[in-house]
């Protein structure tokens, strides 16, 4: 049960931090496109490596990758990211309490 909570919590929170780092680029720049693509590839590669190489952490890595990758593929929201981050943190809190 704790592994599931850890996987879902990290899968929801890590992409929020990664997306915050992507805000340094403008929405429709080619640099953001390349950087976001590389970050998605690296994110999936790292967690799939853990999934295939660790019996203890494989389930957690699968949850982190599954819950996180779709958040990394969200389109750019422009300058209004603070309300999106606030709603994602509320969602994370609800998941943790449930």
PDB file of N, CA, C and O in Angstrom, residues 44-59 61-62:
ATOM      1  N   UNK A  44      10.976   8.874 -19.106  1.00  0.00           N
ATOM      2  CA  UNK A  44      10.519   7.507 -19.371  1.00  0.00           C
ATOM      3  C   UNK A  44      11.687   6.530 -19.313  1.00  0.00           C
ATOM      4  O   UNK A  44      11.572   5.443 -18.741  1.00  0.00           O
ATOM      5  N   UNK A  45      12.819   6.898 -19.876  1.00  0.00           N
ATOM      6  CA  UNK A  45      13.982   6.001 -19.877  1.00  0.00           C
ATOM      7  C   UNK A  45      14.470   5.694 -18.468  1.00  0.00           C
ATOM      8  O   UNK A  45      14.776   4.536 -18.153  1.00  0.00           O
ATOM      9  N   UNK A  46      14.559   6.706 -17.634  1.00  0.00           N
ATOM     10  CA  UNK A  46      15.041   6.493 -16.262  1.00  0.00           C
ATOM     11  C   UNK A  46      14.104   5.572 -15.489  1.00  0.00           C
ATOM     12  O   UNK A  46      14.555   4.607 -14.858  1.00  0.00           O
ATOM     13  N   UNK A  47      12.806   5.832 -15.552  1.00  0.00           N
ATOM     14  CA  UNK A  47      11.880   5.015 -14.768  1.00  0.00           C
ATOM     15  C   UNK A  47      11.686   3.626 -15.365  1.00  0.00           C
ATOM     16  O   UNK A  47      11.442   2.669 -14.619  1.00  0.00           O
ATOM     17  N   UNK A  48      11.823   3.479 -16.662  1.00  0.00           N
ATOM     18  CA  UNK A  48      11.757   2.137 -17.235  1.00  0.00           C
ATOM     19  C   UNK A  48      13.023   1.336 -16.905  1.00  0.00           C
ATOM     20  O   UNK A  48      12.971   0.125 -16.717  1.00  0.00           O
ATOM     21  N   UNK A  49      14.160   2.013 -16.808  1.00  0.00           N
ATOM     22  CA  UNK A  49      15.382   1.348 -16.368  1.00  0.00           C
ATOM     23  C   UNK A  49      15.198   0.797 -14.956  1.00  0.00           C
ATOM     24  O   UNK A  49      15.548  -0.350 -14.679  1.00  0.00           O
ATOM     25  N   UNK A  50      14.647   1.610 -14.068  1.00  0.00           N
ATOM     26  CA  UNK A  50      14.391   1.150 -12.702  1.00  0.00           C
ATOM     27  C   UNK A  50      13.382   0.007 -12.715  1.00  0.00           C
ATOM     28  O   UNK A  50      13.535  -0.977 -11.989  1.00  0.00           O
ATOM     29  N   UNK A  51      12.356   0.114 -13.532  1.00  0.00           N
ATOM     30  CA  UNK A  51      11.327  -0.921 -13.615  1.00  0.00           C
ATOM     31  C   UNK A  51      11.917  -2.278 -14.006  1.00  0.00           C
ATOM     32  O   UNK A  51      11.581  -3.306 -13.416  1.00  0.00           O
ATOM     33  N   UNK A  52      12.789  -2.285 -14.991  1.00  0.00           N
ATOM     34  CA  UNK A  52      13.326  -3.546 -15.478  1.00  0.00           C
ATOM     35  C   UNK A  52      14.506  -4.068 -14.674  1.00  0.00           C
ATOM     36  O   UNK A  52      14.883  -5.233 -14.827  1.00  0.00           O
ATOM     37  N   UNK A  53      15.107  -3.232 -13.818  1.00  0.00           N
ATOM     38  CA  UNK A  53      16.307  -3.664 -13.105  1.00  0.00           C
ATOM     39  C   UNK A  53      16.153  -3.793 -11.606  1.00  0.00           C
ATOM     40  O   UNK A  53      17.128  -4.124 -10.933  1.00  0.00           O
ATOM     41  N   UNK A  54      15.000  -3.551 -11.053  1.00  0.00           N
ATOM     42  CA  UNK A  54      14.818  -3.645  -9.613  1.00  0.00           C
ATOM     43  C   UNK A  54      13.519  -4.375  -9.307  1.00  0.00           C
ATOM     44  O   UNK A  54      12.449  -3.937  -9.728  1.00  0.00           O
ATOM     45  N   UNK A  55      13.628  -5.453  -8.572  1.00  0.00           N
ATOM     46  CA  UNK A  55      12.420  -6.166  -8.181  1.00  0.00           C
ATOM     47  C   UNK A  55      11.646  -5.398  -7.115  1.00  0.00           C
ATOM     48  O   UNK A  55      10.423  -5.420  -7.094  1.00  0.00           O
ATOM     49  N   UNK A  56      12.356  -4.726  -6.237  1.00  0.00           N
ATOM     50  CA  UNK A  56      11.705  -4.006  -5.146  1.00  0.00           C
ATOM     51  C   UNK A  56      10.992  -2.742  -5.627  1.00  0.00           C
ATOM     52  O   UNK A  56       9.880  -2.451  -5.195  1.00  0.00           O
ATOM     53  N   UNK A  57      11.618  -2.003  -6.527  1.00  0.00           N
ATOM     54  CA  UNK A  57      11.089  -0.711  -6.942  1.00  0.00           C
ATOM     55  C   UNK A  57      10.415  -0.728  -8.306  1.00  0.00           C
ATOM     56  O   UNK A  57      10.051   0.327  -8.834  1.00  0.00           O
ATOM     57  N   UNK A  58      10.219  -1.887  -8.904  1.00  0.00           N
ATOM     58  CA  UNK A  58       9.653  -1.936 -10.251  1.00  0.00           C
ATOM     59  C   UNK A  58       8.218  -1.405 -10.282  1.00  0.00           C
ATOM     60  O   UNK A  58       7.856  -0.645 -11.185  1.00  0.00           O
ATOM     61  N   UNK A  59       7.408  -1.775  -9.307  1.00  0.00           N
ATOM     62  CA  UNK A  59       6.014  -1.304  -9.282  1.00  0.00           C
ATOM     63  C   UNK A  59       5.951   0.209  -9.083  1.00  0.00           C
ATOM     64  O   UNK A  59       5.183   0.897  -9.749  1.00  0.00           O
ATOM     65  N   UNK A  61       8.287   2.407  -9.868  1.00  0.00           N
ATOM     66  CA  UNK A  61       8.788   3.052 -11.085  1.00  0.00           C
ATOM     67  C   UNK A  61       7.740   3.063 -12.183  1.00  0.00           C
ATOM     68  O   UNK A  61       7.596   4.056 -12.909  1.00  0.00           O
ATOM     69  N   UNK A  62       6.986   1.978 -12.299  1.00  0.00           N
ATOM     70  CA  UNK A  62       5.921   1.922 -13.307  1.00  0.00           C
ATOM     71  C   UNK A  62       4.843   2.960 -13.009  1.00  0.00           C
ATOM     72  O   UNK A  62       4.354   3.639 -13.917  1.00  0.00           O
TER      73      UNK A  62
END
